[in-house]
Amino acid sequence: MLELRDARFIQSSVDPRDRPSPGLPEIAFVGRSNVGKSSLLNALVQRKRLALTSRTPGKTQTINYFLIDEECYFVDLPGYGYAQVPESIRRRWRPMIEKYLSDNPWLRGIVLLVDGRHPPTKLDREMTRWLADRGLPALVVLTKADRVTRSRREPGIGEAVEMLGLDPEQALWFSSRTGEGRDDLVEALKDLLEEA
Ligand code: GTP
Ligand code: MG
């Protein structure tokens, strides 16, 4: 049972086949560059700088494995689709992320992060579709909740799931700054890991 009492960086891979041993269930964090993937991971394990974050998009450039409670890996991935990230780099990341996600017997769940301040982008929709086509169910997290007024919480979920073609139960708000949504996300991750 996931308690999140212990989190340790294990390795960065460029080749998706290069994964740590022992193999353990994996939860992957996916989303646009700068959406808050690495920050969310830190907030989940309540460590400030376990995963490296930056105001500049394109911080995470490799597949980063964090061992959680000696039980599973949280996997921090590079982001997609940010104009400020040079095209040459984006071209390299896409096959890396897609291969990691599609060729992975250890993957138990995907957390797809969407910037809660804006409607999902075309790339977010494409990613949701791409995952669904491969039978990879994603939990959607609307990030940066601290920047969004309370009155937007419910409609924001409704609009996002409608645009992404998902159910409202598959989405929740999260703030790495305030910890809002952390408990719900932890519960959802436990379910994913226990379903396996
Ligand atoms: P890449 O590694 O570049 O793909 O980005 P990322 O998705 O890992 O984003 P990262 O966690 O590095 O955060 C990007 C920026 O958003 C940083 O300046 C964070 O401080 C900020 N940020 C992340 N989460 C939150 C949040 O919940 N609220 C607010 N206000 N800012 C956040
Ligand atoms: Mg990152």
PDB file of C-alpha atoms and ligand atoms in Angstrom:
ATOM      1  CA  MET A   1       0.000   0.000   0.000  1.00  0.00           C
ATOM      2  CA  LEU A   2       1.419   3.328  -1.121  1.00  0.00           C
ATOM      3  CA  GLU A   3       2.282   5.540   1.850  1.00  0.00           C
ATOM      4  CA  LEU A   4       4.713   7.945   0.177  1.00  0.00           C
ATOM      5  CA  ARG A   5       7.049   7.833   3.142  1.00  0.00           C
ATOM      6  CA  ASP A   6      10.189   7.432   1.066  1.00  0.00           C
ATOM      7  CA  ALA A   7      11.191   8.819  -2.348  1.00  0.00           C
ATOM      8  CA  ARG A   8      14.537   8.449  -4.055  1.00  0.00           C
ATOM      9  CA  PHE A   9      15.900   9.459  -7.452  1.00  0.00           C
ATOM     10  CA  ILE A  10      17.129   6.353  -9.250  1.00  0.00           C
ATOM     11  CA  GLN A  11      18.085   7.207 -12.812  1.00  0.00           C
ATOM     12  CA  SER A  12      17.613   9.329 -15.911  1.00  0.00           C
ATOM     13  CA  SER A  13      17.200   7.461 -19.171  1.00  0.00           C
ATOM     14  CA  VAL A  14      17.317   8.692 -22.735  1.00  0.00           C
ATOM     15  CA  ASP A  15      16.543   5.258 -24.118  1.00  0.00           C
ATOM     16  CA  PRO A  16      13.076   4.125 -22.977  1.00  0.00           C
ATOM     17  CA  ARG A  17      14.279   0.513 -22.875  1.00  0.00           C
ATOM     18  CA  ASP A  18      16.823   1.484 -20.259  1.00  0.00           C
ATOM     19  CA  ARG A  19      14.804   1.071 -17.071  1.00  0.00           C
ATOM     20  CA  PRO A  20      15.902   0.474 -13.508  1.00  0.00           C
ATOM     21  CA  SER A  21      16.034  -2.905 -11.931  1.00  0.00           C
ATOM     22  CA  PRO A  22      14.206  -4.379 -10.214  1.00  0.00           C
ATOM     23  CA  GLY A  23      11.273  -3.682 -12.490  1.00  0.00           C
ATOM     24  CA  LEU A  24       8.363  -2.336 -10.454  1.00  0.00           C
ATOM     25  CA  PRO A  25       4.960  -0.805 -11.297  1.00  0.00           C
ATOM     26  CA  GLU A  26       5.290   2.654 -12.839  1.00  0.00           C
ATOM     27  CA  ILE A  27       3.123   5.760 -12.783  1.00  0.00           C
ATOM     28  CA  ALA A  28       4.025   8.318 -15.461  1.00  0.00           C
ATOM     29  CA  PHE A  29       3.464  12.070 -15.413  1.00  0.00           C
ATOM     30  CA  VAL A  30       2.708  13.498 -18.837  1.00  0.00           C
ATOM     31  CA  GLY A  31       1.791  16.943 -20.118  1.00  0.00           C
ATOM     32  CA  ARG A  32       2.901  20.142 -21.813  1.00  0.00           C
ATOM     33  CA  SER A  33       6.230  21.671 -20.914  1.00  0.00           C
ATOM     34  CA  ASN A  34       5.869  23.979 -17.922  1.00  0.00           C
ATOM     35  CA  VAL A  35       2.471  22.591 -16.903  1.00  0.00           C
ATOM     36  CA  GLY A  36       3.898  21.546 -13.518  1.00  0.00           C
ATOM     37  CA  LYS A  37       4.761  17.835 -13.797  1.00  0.00           C
ATOM     38  CA  SER A  38       7.965  17.938 -11.787  1.00  0.00           C
ATOM     39  CA  SER A  39       6.411  20.296  -9.216  1.00  0.00           C
ATOM     40  CA  LEU A  40       3.457  17.951  -8.790  1.00  0.00           C
ATOM     41  CA  LEU A  41       5.771  15.041  -8.210  1.00  0.00           C
ATOM     42  CA  ASN A  42       7.626  17.002  -5.525  1.00  0.00           C
ATOM     43  CA  ALA A  43       4.350  18.018  -3.890  1.00  0.00           C
ATOM     44  CA  LEU A  44       3.168  14.422  -3.873  1.00  0.00           C
ATOM     45  CA  VAL A  45       6.221  13.193  -2.015  1.00  0.00           C
ATOM     46  CA  GLN A  46       6.509  16.441  -0.006  1.00  0.00           C
ATOM     47  CA  ARG A  47      10.058  17.141  -1.078  1.00  0.00           C
ATOM     48  CA  LYS A  48      11.018  20.531  -2.489  1.00  0.00           C
ATOM     49  CA  ARG A  49      13.680  19.615  -4.985  1.00  0.00           C
ATOM     50  CA  LEU A  50      13.531  15.909  -5.661  1.00  0.00           C
ATOM     51  CA  ALA A  51      12.519  16.498  -9.291  1.00  0.00           C
ATOM     52  CA  LEU A  52      14.077  19.589 -10.852  1.00  0.00           C
ATOM     53  CA  THR A  53      11.689  22.361 -11.857  1.00  0.00           C
ATOM     54  CA  SER A  54      12.073  25.654 -13.685  1.00  0.00           C
ATOM     55  CA  ARG A  55      10.139  28.672 -14.823  1.00  0.00           C
ATOM     56  CA  THR A  56      11.549  28.026 -18.279  1.00  0.00           C
ATOM     57  CA  PRO A  57       9.794  25.280 -20.275  1.00  0.00           C
ATOM     58  CA  GLY A  58      11.925  22.316 -21.266  1.00  0.00           C
ATOM     59  CA  LYS A  59      13.547  21.664 -17.889  1.00  0.00           C
ATOM     60  CA  THR A  60      12.987  17.913 -17.790  1.00  0.00           C
ATOM     61  CA  GLN A  61      14.758  16.404 -20.791  1.00  0.00           C
ATOM     62  CA  THR A  62      15.020  12.715 -19.931  1.00  0.00           C
ATOM     63  CA  ILE A  63      12.940   9.918 -18.430  1.00  0.00           C
ATOM     64  CA  ASN A  64      13.432  10.239 -14.682  1.00  0.00           C
ATOM     65  CA  TYR A  65      12.686   7.379 -12.319  1.00  0.00           C
ATOM     66  CA  PHE A  66      11.905   7.992  -8.658  1.00  0.00           C
ATOM     67  CA  LEU A  67      11.559   4.982  -6.400  1.00  0.00           C
ATOM     68  CA  ILE A  68       8.619   5.366  -4.029  1.00  0.00           C
ATOM     69  CA  ASP A  69       8.479   3.305  -0.821  1.00  0.00           C
ATOM     70  CA  GLU A  70      10.614   0.613  -2.537  1.00  0.00           C
ATOM     71  CA  GLU A  71       7.319  -0.300  -4.167  1.00  0.00           C
ATOM     72  CA  CYS A  72       6.834   1.558  -7.433  1.00  0.00           C
ATOM     73  CA  TYR A  73       8.393   4.228  -9.641  1.00  0.00           C
ATOM     74  CA  PHE A  74       7.029   7.682 -10.335  1.00  0.00           C
ATOM     75  CA  VAL A  75       8.323   8.624 -13.762  1.00  0.00           C
ATOM     76  CA  ASP A  76       8.835  12.283 -14.639  1.00  0.00           C
ATOM     77  CA  LEU A  77       8.863  12.896 -18.388  1.00  0.00           C
ATOM     78  CA  PRO A  78       9.821  15.791 -20.646  1.00  0.00           C
ATOM     79  CA  GLY A  79       6.916  17.971 -21.689  1.00  0.00           C
ATOM     80  CA  TYR A  80       5.482  18.326 -25.149  1.00  0.00           C
ATOM     81  CA  GLY A  81       4.480  21.191 -27.342  1.00  0.00           C
ATOM     82  CA  TYR A  82       6.044  24.348 -26.092  1.00  0.00           C
ATOM     83  CA  ALA A  83       7.163  26.836 -28.701  1.00  0.00           C
ATOM     84  CA  GLN A  84      10.050  28.006 -26.541  1.00  0.00           C
ATOM     85  CA  VAL A  85      11.608  24.549 -26.667  1.00  0.00           C
ATOM     86  CA  PRO A  86      13.712  24.299 -29.830  1.00  0.00           C
ATOM     87  CA  GLU A  87      12.193  22.185 -32.593  1.00  0.00           C
ATOM     88  CA  SER A  88      15.260  19.935 -32.724  1.00  0.00           C
ATOM     89  CA  ILE A  89      14.748  18.968 -29.078  1.00  0.00           C
ATOM     90  CA  ARG A  90      11.014  18.526 -29.416  1.00  0.00           C
ATOM     91  CA  ARG A  91      11.620  16.148 -32.316  1.00  0.00           C
ATOM     92  CA  ARG A  92      13.825  13.987 -30.136  1.00  0.00           C
ATOM     93  CA  TRP A  93      11.452  13.924 -27.170  1.00  0.00           C
ATOM     94  CA  ARG A  94       8.358  12.813 -28.962  1.00  0.00           C
ATOM     95  CA  PRO A  95       9.617   9.362 -29.998  1.00  0.00           C
ATOM     96  CA  MET A  96      11.216   8.965 -26.568  1.00  0.00           C
ATOM     97  CA  ILE A  97       7.951   9.680 -24.720  1.00  0.00           C
ATOM     98  CA  GLU A  98       5.816   7.689 -27.135  1.00  0.00           C
ATOM     99  CA  LYS A  99       8.105   4.695 -26.979  1.00  0.00           C
ATOM    100  CA  TYR A 100       8.255   4.832 -23.207  1.00  0.00           C
ATOM    101  CA  LEU A 101       4.453   4.893 -22.985  1.00  0.00           C
ATOM    102  CA  SER A 102       3.625   2.346 -25.644  1.00  0.00           C
ATOM    103  CA  ASP A 103       6.196  -0.308 -24.964  1.00  0.00           C
ATOM    104  CA  ASN A 104       5.907  -0.644 -21.257  1.00  0.00           C
ATOM    105  CA  PRO A 105       4.717  -3.693 -19.345  1.00  0.00           C
ATOM    106  CA  TRP A 106       5.291  -1.932 -16.002  1.00  0.00           C
ATOM    107  CA  LEU A 107       3.064   1.060 -16.647  1.00  0.00           C
ATOM    108  CA  ARG A 108       0.053   1.041 -14.297  1.00  0.00           C
ATOM    109  CA  GLY A 109      -1.200   4.545 -14.783  1.00  0.00           C
ATOM    110  CA  ILE A 110      -0.709   7.867 -16.454  1.00  0.00           C
ATOM    111  CA  VAL A 111      -1.328  11.220 -14.916  1.00  0.00           C
ATOM    112  CA  LEU A 112      -2.014  13.730 -17.697  1.00  0.00           C
ATOM    113  CA  LEU A 113      -1.488  17.278 -16.510  1.00  0.00           C
ATOM    114  CA  VAL A 114      -3.352  20.133 -18.129  1.00  0.00           C
ATOM    115  CA  ASP A 115      -2.870  23.796 -17.228  1.00  0.00           C
ATOM    116  CA  GLY A 116      -6.012  24.578 -15.240  1.00  0.00           C
ATOM    117  CA  ARG A 117      -5.857  28.269 -16.132  1.00  0.00           C
ATOM    118  CA  HIS A 118      -6.641  27.555 -19.782  1.00  0.00           C
ATOM    119  CA  PRO A 119      -8.762  25.139 -21.790  1.00  0.00           C
ATOM    120  CA  PRO A 120      -6.919  21.985 -22.908  1.00  0.00           C
ATOM    121  CA  THR A 121      -4.841  22.648 -26.015  1.00  0.00           C
ATOM    122  CA  LYS A 122      -4.931  20.769 -29.299  1.00  0.00           C
ATOM    123  CA  LEU A 123      -1.851  18.860 -28.155  1.00  0.00           C
ATOM    124  CA  ASP A 124      -3.566  17.905 -24.893  1.00  0.00           C
ATOM    125  CA  ARG A 125      -6.473  16.542 -26.908  1.00  0.00           C
ATOM    126  CA  GLU A 126      -4.121  14.667 -29.221  1.00  0.00           C
ATOM    127  CA  MET A 127      -2.282  13.171 -26.271  1.00  0.00           C
ATOM    128  CA  THR A 128      -5.528  12.063 -24.582  1.00  0.00           C
ATOM    129  CA  ARG A 129      -6.612  10.451 -27.820  1.00  0.00           C
ATOM    130  CA  TRP A 130      -3.259   8.823 -28.370  1.00  0.00           C
ATOM    131  CA  LEU A 131      -3.393   7.287 -24.886  1.00  0.00           C
ATOM    132  CA  ALA A 132      -7.001   6.123 -25.285  1.00  0.00           C
ATOM    133  CA  ASP A 133      -6.201   4.515 -28.647  1.00  0.00           C
ATOM    134  CA  ARG A 134      -3.596   2.410 -26.890  1.00  0.00           C
ATOM    135  CA  GLY A 135      -5.871   1.477 -24.024  1.00  0.00           C
ATOM    136  CA  LEU A 136      -3.859   3.577 -21.580  1.00  0.00           C
ATOM    137  CA  PRO A 137      -6.323   5.234 -19.213  1.00  0.00           C
ATOM    138  CA  ALA A 138      -5.243   8.600 -17.919  1.00  0.00           C
ATOM    139  CA  LEU A 139      -6.156  10.522 -14.863  1.00  0.00           C
ATOM    140  CA  VAL A 140      -6.368  14.215 -15.722  1.00  0.00           C
ATOM    141  CA  VAL A 141      -4.995  16.759 -13.309  1.00  0.00           C
ATOM    142  CA  LEU A 142      -5.783  20.430 -13.788  1.00  0.00           C
ATOM    143  CA  THR A 143      -2.717  22.221 -12.440  1.00  0.00           C
ATOM    144  CA  LYS A 144      -2.024  25.592 -10.823  1.00  0.00           C
ATOM    145  CA  ALA A 145      -5.362  25.596  -8.994  1.00  0.00           C
ATOM    146  CA  ASP A 146      -4.013  28.367  -6.757  1.00  0.00           C
ATOM    147  CA  ARG A 147      -4.195  30.678  -9.779  1.00  0.00           C
ATOM    148  CA  VAL A 148      -7.838  29.931 -10.466  1.00  0.00           C
ATOM    149  CA  THR A 149     -10.825  31.297  -8.541  1.00  0.00           C
ATOM    150  CA  ARG A 150     -12.955  28.884  -6.529  1.00  0.00           C
ATOM    151  CA  SER A 151     -15.956  29.545  -8.734  1.00  0.00           C
ATOM    152  CA  ARG A 152     -14.039  28.119 -11.718  1.00  0.00           C
ATOM    153  CA  ARG A 153     -13.346  24.787 -10.057  1.00  0.00           C
ATOM    154  CA  GLU A 154     -16.454  22.906 -11.107  1.00  0.00           C
ATOM    155  CA  PRO A 155     -16.976  24.443 -14.546  1.00  0.00           C
ATOM    156  CA  GLY A 156     -13.261  24.039 -15.244  1.00  0.00           C
ATOM    157  CA  ILE A 157     -13.462  20.277 -14.697  1.00  0.00           C
ATOM    158  CA  GLY A 158     -16.616  20.056 -16.812  1.00  0.00           C
ATOM    159  CA  GLU A 159     -15.123  21.954 -19.733  1.00  0.00           C
ATOM    160  CA  ALA A 160     -11.837  20.088 -19.641  1.00  0.00           C
ATOM    161  CA  VAL A 161     -13.355  16.608 -19.569  1.00  0.00           C
ATOM    162  CA  GLU A 162     -15.776  17.505 -22.296  1.00  0.00           C
ATOM    163  CA  MET A 163     -13.012  18.783 -24.557  1.00  0.00           C
ATOM    164  CA  LEU A 164     -10.893  15.732 -23.809  1.00  0.00           C
ATOM    165  CA  GLY A 165     -13.733  13.238 -24.153  1.00  0.00           C
ATOM    166  CA  LEU A 166     -13.371  11.896 -20.599  1.00  0.00           C
ATOM    167  CA  ASP A 167     -15.578  11.414 -17.523  1.00  0.00           C
ATOM    168  CA  PRO A 168     -15.617  13.961 -14.688  1.00  0.00           C
ATOM    169  CA  GLU A 169     -14.460  11.229 -12.272  1.00  0.00           C
ATOM    170  CA  GLN A 170     -11.209  11.067 -14.213  1.00  0.00           C
ATOM    171  CA  ALA A 171     -10.249  14.660 -13.421  1.00  0.00           C
ATOM    172  CA  LEU A 172      -9.221  16.657 -10.393  1.00  0.00           C
ATOM    173  CA  TRP A 173      -7.677  19.998  -9.491  1.00  0.00           C
ATOM    174  CA  PHE A 174      -4.214  20.261  -8.033  1.00  0.00           C
ATOM    175  CA  SER A 175      -1.897  22.936  -6.692  1.00  0.00           C
ATOM    176  CA  SER A 176       1.734  22.248  -5.933  1.00  0.00           C
ATOM    177  CA  ARG A 177       1.807  25.552  -4.062  1.00  0.00           C
ATOM    178  CA  THR A 178      -1.030  24.887  -1.602  1.00  0.00           C
ATOM    179  CA  GLY A 179      -1.284  21.099  -1.678  1.00  0.00           C
ATOM    180  CA  GLU A 180      -4.894  21.297  -2.842  1.00  0.00           C
ATOM    181  CA  GLY A 181      -5.905  18.011  -4.441  1.00  0.00           C
ATOM    182  CA  ARG A 182      -2.977  16.049  -3.066  1.00  0.00           C
ATOM    183  CA  ASP A 183      -5.003  13.664  -0.925  1.00  0.00           C
ATOM    184  CA  ASP A 184      -7.416  12.880  -3.753  1.00  0.00           C
ATOM    185  CA  LEU A 185      -4.568  12.276  -6.160  1.00  0.00           C
ATOM    186  CA  VAL A 186      -2.794   9.972  -3.717  1.00  0.00           C
ATOM    187  CA  GLU A 187      -5.996   7.941  -3.340  1.00  0.00           C
ATOM    188  CA  ALA A 188      -6.419   7.723  -7.110  1.00  0.00           C
ATOM    189  CA  LEU A 189      -2.807   6.564  -7.518  1.00  0.00           C
ATOM    190  CA  LYS A 190      -3.287   3.908  -4.844  1.00  0.00           C
ATOM    191  CA  ASP A 191      -6.279   2.608  -6.776  1.00  0.00           C
ATOM    192  CA  LEU A 192      -4.269   2.430  -9.982  1.00  0.00           C
ATOM    193  CA  LEU A 193      -1.470   0.532  -8.286  1.00  0.00           C
ATOM    194  CA  GLU A 194      -3.789  -1.872  -6.516  1.00  0.00           C
ATOM    195  CA  GLU A 195      -5.927  -2.632  -9.569  1.00  0.00           C
ATOM    196  CA  ALA A 196      -2.979  -4.264 -11.249  1.00  0.00           C
TER     197      ALA A 196
HETATM  198  P1  GTP B   1       9.061  20.705 -18.058  1.00  0.00           P
HETATM  199  O1  GTP B   1       9.983  19.862 -17.244  1.00  0.00           O
HETATM  200  O2  GTP B   1       9.734  21.854 -18.701  1.00  0.00           O
HETATM  201  O3  GTP B   1       8.241  19.908 -19.017  1.00  0.00           O
HETATM  202  O4  GTP B   1       8.015  21.423 -17.045  1.00  0.00           O
HETATM  203  P2  GTP B   1       7.157  20.797 -15.868  1.00  0.00           P
HETATM  204  O5  GTP B   1       5.836  20.390 -16.388  1.00  0.00           O
HETATM  205  O6  GTP B   1       7.925  19.758 -15.129  1.00  0.00           O
HETATM  206  O7  GTP B   1       6.901  22.078 -14.943  1.00  0.00           O
HETATM  207  P3  GTP B   1       7.642  22.499 -13.585  1.00  0.00           P
HETATM  208  O8  GTP B   1       7.208  21.608 -12.471  1.00  0.00           O
HETATM  209  O9  GTP B   1       9.092  22.650 -13.829  1.00  0.00           O
HETATM  210  O10 GTP B   1       6.947  23.915 -13.307  1.00  0.00           O
HETATM  211  C1  GTP B   1       6.937  24.945 -14.289  1.00  0.00           C
HETATM  212  C2  GTP B   1       6.631  26.274 -13.625  1.00  0.00           C
HETATM  213  O11 GTP B   1       5.290  26.272 -13.120  1.00  0.00           O
HETATM  214  C3  GTP B   1       7.520  26.603 -12.432  1.00  0.00           C
HETATM  215  O12 GTP B   1       7.786  27.984 -12.453  1.00  0.00           O
HETATM  216  C4  GTP B   1       6.666  26.220 -11.242  1.00  0.00           C
HETATM  217  O13 GTP B   1       6.974  26.955 -10.070  1.00  0.00           O
HETATM  218  C5  GTP B   1       5.272  26.581 -11.733  1.00  0.00           C
HETATM  219  N1  GTP B   1       4.248  25.772 -11.070  1.00  0.00           N
HETATM  220  C6  GTP B   1       4.201  24.425 -11.010  1.00  0.00           C
HETATM  221  N2  GTP B   1       3.132  24.009 -10.299  1.00  0.00           N
HETATM  222  C7  GTP B   1       2.483  25.121  -9.905  1.00  0.00           C
HETATM  223  C8  GTP B   1       1.295  25.361  -9.127  1.00  0.00           C
HETATM  224  O14 GTP B   1       0.613  24.449  -8.648  1.00  0.00           O
HETATM  225  N3  GTP B   1       0.938  26.668  -8.954  1.00  0.00           N
HETATM  226  C9  GTP B   1       1.645  27.705  -9.458  1.00  0.00           C
HETATM  227  N4  GTP B   1       1.202  28.927  -9.238  1.00  0.00           N
HETATM  228  N5  GTP B   1       2.766  27.508 -10.193  1.00  0.00           N
HETATM  229  C10 GTP B   1       3.183  26.252 -10.398  1.00  0.00           C
HETATM  230 MG    MG B   2       9.699  18.847 -15.539  1.00  0.00          MG
END
